[in-house]
Tab-separated table of C-alpha atoms and ligand atoms in Angstrom:
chain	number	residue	atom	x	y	z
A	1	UNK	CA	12.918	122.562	-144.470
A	2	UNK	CA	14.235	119.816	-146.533
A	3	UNK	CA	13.613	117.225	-143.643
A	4	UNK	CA	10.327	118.430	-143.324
A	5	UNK	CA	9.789	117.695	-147.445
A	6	UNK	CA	11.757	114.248	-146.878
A	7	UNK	CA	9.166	113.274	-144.679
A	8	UNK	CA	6.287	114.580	-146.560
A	9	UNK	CA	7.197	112.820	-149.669
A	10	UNK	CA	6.329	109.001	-148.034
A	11	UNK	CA	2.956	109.299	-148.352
A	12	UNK	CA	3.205	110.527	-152.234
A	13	UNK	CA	5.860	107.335	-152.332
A	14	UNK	CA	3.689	104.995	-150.672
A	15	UNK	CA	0.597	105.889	-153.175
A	16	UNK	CA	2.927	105.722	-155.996
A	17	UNK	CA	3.932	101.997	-154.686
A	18	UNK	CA	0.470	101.017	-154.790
A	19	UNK	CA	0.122	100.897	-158.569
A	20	UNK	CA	-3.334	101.994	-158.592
A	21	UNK	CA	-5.287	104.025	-161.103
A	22	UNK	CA	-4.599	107.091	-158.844
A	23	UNK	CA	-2.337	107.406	-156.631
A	24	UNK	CA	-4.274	111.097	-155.532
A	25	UNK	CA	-7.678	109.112	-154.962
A	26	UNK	CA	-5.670	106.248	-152.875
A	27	UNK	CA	-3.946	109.513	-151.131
A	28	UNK	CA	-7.525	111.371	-150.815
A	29	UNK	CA	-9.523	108.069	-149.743
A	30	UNK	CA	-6.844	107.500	-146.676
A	31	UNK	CA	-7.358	110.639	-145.652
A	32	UNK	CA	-11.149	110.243	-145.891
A	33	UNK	CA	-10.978	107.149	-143.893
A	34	UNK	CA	-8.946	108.196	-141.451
A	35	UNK	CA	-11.257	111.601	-141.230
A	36	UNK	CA	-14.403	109.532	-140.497
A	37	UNK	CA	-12.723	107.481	-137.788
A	38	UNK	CA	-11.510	110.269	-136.104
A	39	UNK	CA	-15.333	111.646	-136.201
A	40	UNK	CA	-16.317	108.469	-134.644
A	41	UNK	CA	-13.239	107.957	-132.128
A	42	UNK	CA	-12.489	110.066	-129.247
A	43	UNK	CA	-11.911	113.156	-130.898
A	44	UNK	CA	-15.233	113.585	-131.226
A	45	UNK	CA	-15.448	115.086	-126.986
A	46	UNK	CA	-12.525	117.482	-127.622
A	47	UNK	CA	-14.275	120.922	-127.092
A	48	UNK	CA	-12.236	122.294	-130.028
A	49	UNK	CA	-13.550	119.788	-132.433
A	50	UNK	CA	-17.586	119.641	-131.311
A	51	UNK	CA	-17.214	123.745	-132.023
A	52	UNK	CA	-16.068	123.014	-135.348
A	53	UNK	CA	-18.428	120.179	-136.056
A	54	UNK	CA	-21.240	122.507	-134.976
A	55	UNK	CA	-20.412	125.229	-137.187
A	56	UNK	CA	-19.862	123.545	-140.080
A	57	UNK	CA	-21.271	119.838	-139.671
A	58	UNK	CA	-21.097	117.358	-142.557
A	59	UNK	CA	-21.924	117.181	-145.938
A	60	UNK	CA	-24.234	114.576	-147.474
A	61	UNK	CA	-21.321	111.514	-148.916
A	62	UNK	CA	-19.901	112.260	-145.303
A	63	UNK	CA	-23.063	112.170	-143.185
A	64	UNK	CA	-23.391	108.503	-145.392
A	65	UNK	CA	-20.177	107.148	-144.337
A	66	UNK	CA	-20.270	108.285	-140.511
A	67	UNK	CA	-23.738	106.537	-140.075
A	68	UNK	CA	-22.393	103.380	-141.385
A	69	UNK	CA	-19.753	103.609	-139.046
A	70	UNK	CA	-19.723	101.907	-135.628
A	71	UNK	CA	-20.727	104.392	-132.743
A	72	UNK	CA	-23.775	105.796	-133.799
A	73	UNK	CA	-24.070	107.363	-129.689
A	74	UNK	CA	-21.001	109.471	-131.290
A	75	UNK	CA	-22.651	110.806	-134.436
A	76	UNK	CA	-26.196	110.977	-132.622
A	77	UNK	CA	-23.745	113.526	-130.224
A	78	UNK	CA	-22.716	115.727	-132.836
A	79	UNK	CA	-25.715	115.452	-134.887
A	80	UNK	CA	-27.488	116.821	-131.540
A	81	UNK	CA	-25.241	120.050	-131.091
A	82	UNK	CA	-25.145	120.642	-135.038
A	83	UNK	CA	-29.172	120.762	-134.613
A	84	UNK	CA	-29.036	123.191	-132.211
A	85	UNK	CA	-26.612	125.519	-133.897
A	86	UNK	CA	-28.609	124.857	-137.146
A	87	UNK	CA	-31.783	125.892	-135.693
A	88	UNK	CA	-30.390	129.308	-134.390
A	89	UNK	CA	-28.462	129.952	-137.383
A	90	UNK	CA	-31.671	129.257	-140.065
A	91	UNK	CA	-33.785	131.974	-137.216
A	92	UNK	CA	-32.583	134.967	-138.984
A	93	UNK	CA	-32.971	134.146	-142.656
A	94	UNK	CA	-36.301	132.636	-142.132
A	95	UNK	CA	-38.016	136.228	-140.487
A	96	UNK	CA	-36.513	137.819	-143.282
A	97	UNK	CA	-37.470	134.854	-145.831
A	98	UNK	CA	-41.589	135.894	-144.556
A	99	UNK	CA	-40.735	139.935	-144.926
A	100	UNK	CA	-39.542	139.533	-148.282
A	101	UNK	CA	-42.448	137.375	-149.304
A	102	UNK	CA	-45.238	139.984	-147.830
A	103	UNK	CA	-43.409	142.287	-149.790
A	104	UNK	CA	-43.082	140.607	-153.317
A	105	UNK	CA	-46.961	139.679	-152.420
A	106	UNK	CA	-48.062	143.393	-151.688
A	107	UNK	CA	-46.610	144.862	-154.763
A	108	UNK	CA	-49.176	144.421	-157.459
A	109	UNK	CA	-49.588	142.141	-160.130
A	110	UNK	CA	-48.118	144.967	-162.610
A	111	UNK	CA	-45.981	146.710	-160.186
A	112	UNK	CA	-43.824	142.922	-159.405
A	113	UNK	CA	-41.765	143.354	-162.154
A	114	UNK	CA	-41.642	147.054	-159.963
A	115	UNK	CA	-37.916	147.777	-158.418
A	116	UNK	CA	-39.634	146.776	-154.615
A	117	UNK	CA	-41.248	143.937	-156.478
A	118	UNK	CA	-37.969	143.124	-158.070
A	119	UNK	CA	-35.606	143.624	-155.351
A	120	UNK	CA	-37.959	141.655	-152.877
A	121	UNK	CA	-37.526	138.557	-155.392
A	122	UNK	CA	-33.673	139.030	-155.386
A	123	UNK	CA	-33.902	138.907	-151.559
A	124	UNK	CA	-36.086	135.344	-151.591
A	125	UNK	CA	-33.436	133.976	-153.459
A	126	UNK	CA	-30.315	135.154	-151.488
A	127	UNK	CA	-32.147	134.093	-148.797
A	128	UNK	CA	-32.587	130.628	-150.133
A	129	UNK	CA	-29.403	130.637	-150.856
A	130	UNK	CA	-28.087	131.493	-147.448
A	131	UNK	CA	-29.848	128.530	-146.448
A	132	UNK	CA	-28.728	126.420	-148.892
A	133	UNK	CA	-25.583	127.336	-147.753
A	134	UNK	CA	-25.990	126.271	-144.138
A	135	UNK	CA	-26.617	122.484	-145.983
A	136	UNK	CA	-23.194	122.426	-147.971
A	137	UNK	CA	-20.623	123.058	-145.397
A	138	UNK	CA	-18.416	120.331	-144.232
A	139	UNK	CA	-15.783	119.517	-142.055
A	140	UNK	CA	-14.461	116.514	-143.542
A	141	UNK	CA	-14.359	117.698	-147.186
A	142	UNK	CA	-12.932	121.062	-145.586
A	143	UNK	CA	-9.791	118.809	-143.971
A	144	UNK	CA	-9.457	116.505	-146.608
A	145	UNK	CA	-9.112	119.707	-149.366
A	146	UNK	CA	-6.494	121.089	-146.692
A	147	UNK	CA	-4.534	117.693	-146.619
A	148	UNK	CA	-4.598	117.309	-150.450
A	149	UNK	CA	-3.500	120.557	-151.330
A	150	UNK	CA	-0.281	119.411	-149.378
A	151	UNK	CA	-0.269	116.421	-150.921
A	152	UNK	CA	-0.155	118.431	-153.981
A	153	UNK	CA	2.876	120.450	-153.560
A	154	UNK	CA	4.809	117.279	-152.143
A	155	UNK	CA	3.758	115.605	-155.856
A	156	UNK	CA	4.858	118.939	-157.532
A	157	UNK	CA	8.275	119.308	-155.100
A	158	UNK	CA	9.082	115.482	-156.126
A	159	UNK	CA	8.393	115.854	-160.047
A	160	UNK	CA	10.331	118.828	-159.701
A	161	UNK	CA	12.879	117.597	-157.724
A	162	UNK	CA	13.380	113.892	-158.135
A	163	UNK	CA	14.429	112.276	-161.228
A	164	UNK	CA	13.198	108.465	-159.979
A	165	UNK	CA	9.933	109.956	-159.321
A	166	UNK	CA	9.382	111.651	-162.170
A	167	UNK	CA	9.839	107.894	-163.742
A	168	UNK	CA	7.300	106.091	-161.771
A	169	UNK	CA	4.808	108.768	-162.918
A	170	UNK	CA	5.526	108.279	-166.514
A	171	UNK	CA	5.543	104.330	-165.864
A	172	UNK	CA	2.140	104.619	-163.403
A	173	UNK	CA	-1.127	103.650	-164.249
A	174	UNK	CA	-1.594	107.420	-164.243
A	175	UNK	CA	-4.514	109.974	-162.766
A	176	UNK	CA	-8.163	109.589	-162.710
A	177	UNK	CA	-9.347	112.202	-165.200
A	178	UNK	CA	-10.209	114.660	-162.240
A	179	UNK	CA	-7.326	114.555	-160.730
A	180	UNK	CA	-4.850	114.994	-164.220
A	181	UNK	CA	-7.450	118.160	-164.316
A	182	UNK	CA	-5.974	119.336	-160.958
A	183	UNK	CA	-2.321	118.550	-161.655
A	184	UNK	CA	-3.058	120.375	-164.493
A	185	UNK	CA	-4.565	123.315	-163.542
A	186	UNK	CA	-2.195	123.929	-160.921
A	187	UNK	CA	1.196	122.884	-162.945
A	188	UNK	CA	1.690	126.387	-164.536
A	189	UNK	CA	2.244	127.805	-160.650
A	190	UNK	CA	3.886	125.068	-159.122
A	191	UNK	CA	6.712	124.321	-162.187
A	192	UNK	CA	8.953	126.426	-163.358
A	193	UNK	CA	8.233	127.729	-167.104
A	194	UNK	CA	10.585	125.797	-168.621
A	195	UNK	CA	9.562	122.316	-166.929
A	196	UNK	CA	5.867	123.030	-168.180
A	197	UNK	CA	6.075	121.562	-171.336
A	198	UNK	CA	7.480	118.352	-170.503
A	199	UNK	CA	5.068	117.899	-167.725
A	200	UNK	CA	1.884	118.185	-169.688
A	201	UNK	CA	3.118	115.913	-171.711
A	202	UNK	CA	3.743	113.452	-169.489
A	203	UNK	CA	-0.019	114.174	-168.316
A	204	UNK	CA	-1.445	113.716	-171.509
A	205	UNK	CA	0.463	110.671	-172.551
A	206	UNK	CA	0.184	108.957	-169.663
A	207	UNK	CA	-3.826	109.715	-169.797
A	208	UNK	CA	-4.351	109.049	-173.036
A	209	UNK	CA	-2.568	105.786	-172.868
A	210	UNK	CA	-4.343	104.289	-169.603
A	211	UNK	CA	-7.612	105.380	-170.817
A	212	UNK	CA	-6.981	103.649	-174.689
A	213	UNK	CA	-6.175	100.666	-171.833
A	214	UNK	CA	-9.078	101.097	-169.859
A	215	UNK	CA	-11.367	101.334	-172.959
A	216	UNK	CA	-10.654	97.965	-173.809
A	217	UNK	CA	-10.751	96.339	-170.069
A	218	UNK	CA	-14.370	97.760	-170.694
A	219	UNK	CA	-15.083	96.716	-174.243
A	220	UNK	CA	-13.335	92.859	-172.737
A	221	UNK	CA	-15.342	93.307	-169.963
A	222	UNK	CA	-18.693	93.196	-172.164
A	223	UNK	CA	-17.563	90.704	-174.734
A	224	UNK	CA	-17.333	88.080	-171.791
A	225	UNK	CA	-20.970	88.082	-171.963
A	226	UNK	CA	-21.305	87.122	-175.624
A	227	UNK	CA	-21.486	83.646	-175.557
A	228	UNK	CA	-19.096	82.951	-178.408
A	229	UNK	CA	-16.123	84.682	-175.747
A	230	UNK	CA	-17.956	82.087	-172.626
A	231	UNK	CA	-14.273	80.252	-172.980
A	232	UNK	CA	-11.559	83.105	-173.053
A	233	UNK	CA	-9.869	84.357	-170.429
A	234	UNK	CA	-10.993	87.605	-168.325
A	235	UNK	CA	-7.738	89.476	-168.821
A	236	UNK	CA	-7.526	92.162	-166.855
A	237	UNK	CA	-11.346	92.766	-167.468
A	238	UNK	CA	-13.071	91.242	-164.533
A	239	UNK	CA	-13.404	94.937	-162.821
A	240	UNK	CA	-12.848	97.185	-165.673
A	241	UNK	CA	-16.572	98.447	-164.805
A	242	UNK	CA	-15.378	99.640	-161.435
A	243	UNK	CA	-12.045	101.155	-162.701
A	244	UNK	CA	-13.712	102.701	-165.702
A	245	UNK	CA	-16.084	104.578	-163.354
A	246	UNK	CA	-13.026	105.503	-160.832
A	247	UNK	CA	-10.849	106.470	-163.959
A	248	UNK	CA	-13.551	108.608	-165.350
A	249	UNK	CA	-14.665	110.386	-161.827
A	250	UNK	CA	-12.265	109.752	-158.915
A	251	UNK	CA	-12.402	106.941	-157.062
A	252	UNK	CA	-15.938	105.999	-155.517
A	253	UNK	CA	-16.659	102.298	-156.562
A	254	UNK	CA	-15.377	99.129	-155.957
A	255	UNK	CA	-11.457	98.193	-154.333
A	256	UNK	CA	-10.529	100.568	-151.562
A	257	UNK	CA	-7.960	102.378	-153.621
A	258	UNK	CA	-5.432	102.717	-150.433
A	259	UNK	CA	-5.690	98.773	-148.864
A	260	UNK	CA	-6.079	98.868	-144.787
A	261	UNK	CA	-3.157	97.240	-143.680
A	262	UNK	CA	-1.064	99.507	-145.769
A	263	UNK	CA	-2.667	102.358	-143.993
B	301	ZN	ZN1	-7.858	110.507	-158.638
B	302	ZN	ZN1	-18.063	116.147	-146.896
């Protein structure tokens, strides 16, 4: 058990090392990365991952990044089966999609508001819904929740468990503002009581610190364009734009947060 944890904590290490703005976006990006180029590699043929694909397919971010990639024969593959599993699967709510609508129109102007008329309305929606549905599953977000969330307890195992990395933390750049939500959120279950306190604090402190420093990267960041500041220096300023946004929302602009040939 405890080599298993050993070995889990390398990645959390490794992040850490980075010095980023988050070391859970670098972790969540090199998963992302690595989920989109197993999509596009081999993997793709394995019967047990085309059944999955079909089922659940990709969401919109992910359908982005796999067409950029470089075998577009692969995604055209799984895009092909998805179709056809899509197209069965949409069969059912659409003939009950037309029912519900001959219903809601039968009912009389007065009577609509009627518990038929009502009831058929319900239906259209939960219908719409289903299918609406069918358009927000994916398998990459699916694997790359699964992979955080053990990420997660290997973050909450070290700050419970090791001293040195409870220091980094406290000396890190800290967590995009998502992310310290998370930690958060999920502190009360994965700490003891006792070691609650001292956490959010940490949290908080370390937040409220990097985003007093990120607030003046910005505010640096648009002085440079004021003439009268042509001739200083750009500090640390010269992407505060792009780590503002990432700080704010997770990582999604500018610098790969986890650097390929540390991958
Ligand atoms: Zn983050
Ligand atoms: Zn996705």
């Amino acid at each position: 058990m405890l080599m298993r944890y050993h070995i889990d904590t390398i990645p959390l290490w490794d992040a850490m090392k980075l010095e980023g703005e988050c070391l859970l976006c670098a972790l969540e990006r090199k998963t992302e990365l690595g989920e989109a180029e197993r999509y596009l590699g081999a993997s793709v043929m394995e019967p047990d991952t085309r059944i999955q694909v079909n089922a659940r397919g990709f969401c919109r971010q992910h359908q982005a990044m796999l067409f950029v990639g470089d075998n577009r024969l692969g995604h055209a593959l799984m895009l092909e089966s998805h179709m056809i599993e899509t197209r069965d699967r949409v069969k059912k709510p659409f003939a009950r999609l037309r029912k519900s609508a001959h219903t809601f129109a039968e009912a009389s102007l007065m009577s609509r508001m009627s518990k038929k008329g009502q009831s058929a309305r319900g239906q259209l929606a939960e219908l719409a819904d289903e299918l609406a549905g069918l358009s927000h599953t994916c398998i990459m977000c699916d694997s790359i929740a699964e992979n955080m969330a053990r990420y997660l307890r290997t973050f909450f195992f070290l700050v419970k468990t090791d001293e040195e990395f409870r220091q980094a933390l406290k000396d890190s750049k800290g967590l995009c503002l998502p992310h310290a939500a998370q930690v958060l959120r999920e502190a009360p279950d994965a700490l003891p009581a006792k070691e609650l306190p001292d956490f959010v604090d940490t949290i908080c402190d370390l937040e409220t610190k990097n985003l007093d420093r990120m607030q003046e990267d910005v505010s640096w960041f648009i002085k440079k364009y004021d003439y009268r500041y042509k001739e200083e220096p750009w500090k640390d300023s010269r992407d505060a734009v792009e780590r503002t946004v990432n700080k704010l929302r997770g990582w999604c602009v500018g610098k790969e947060p986890y650097p390929e040939e540390k991958v």
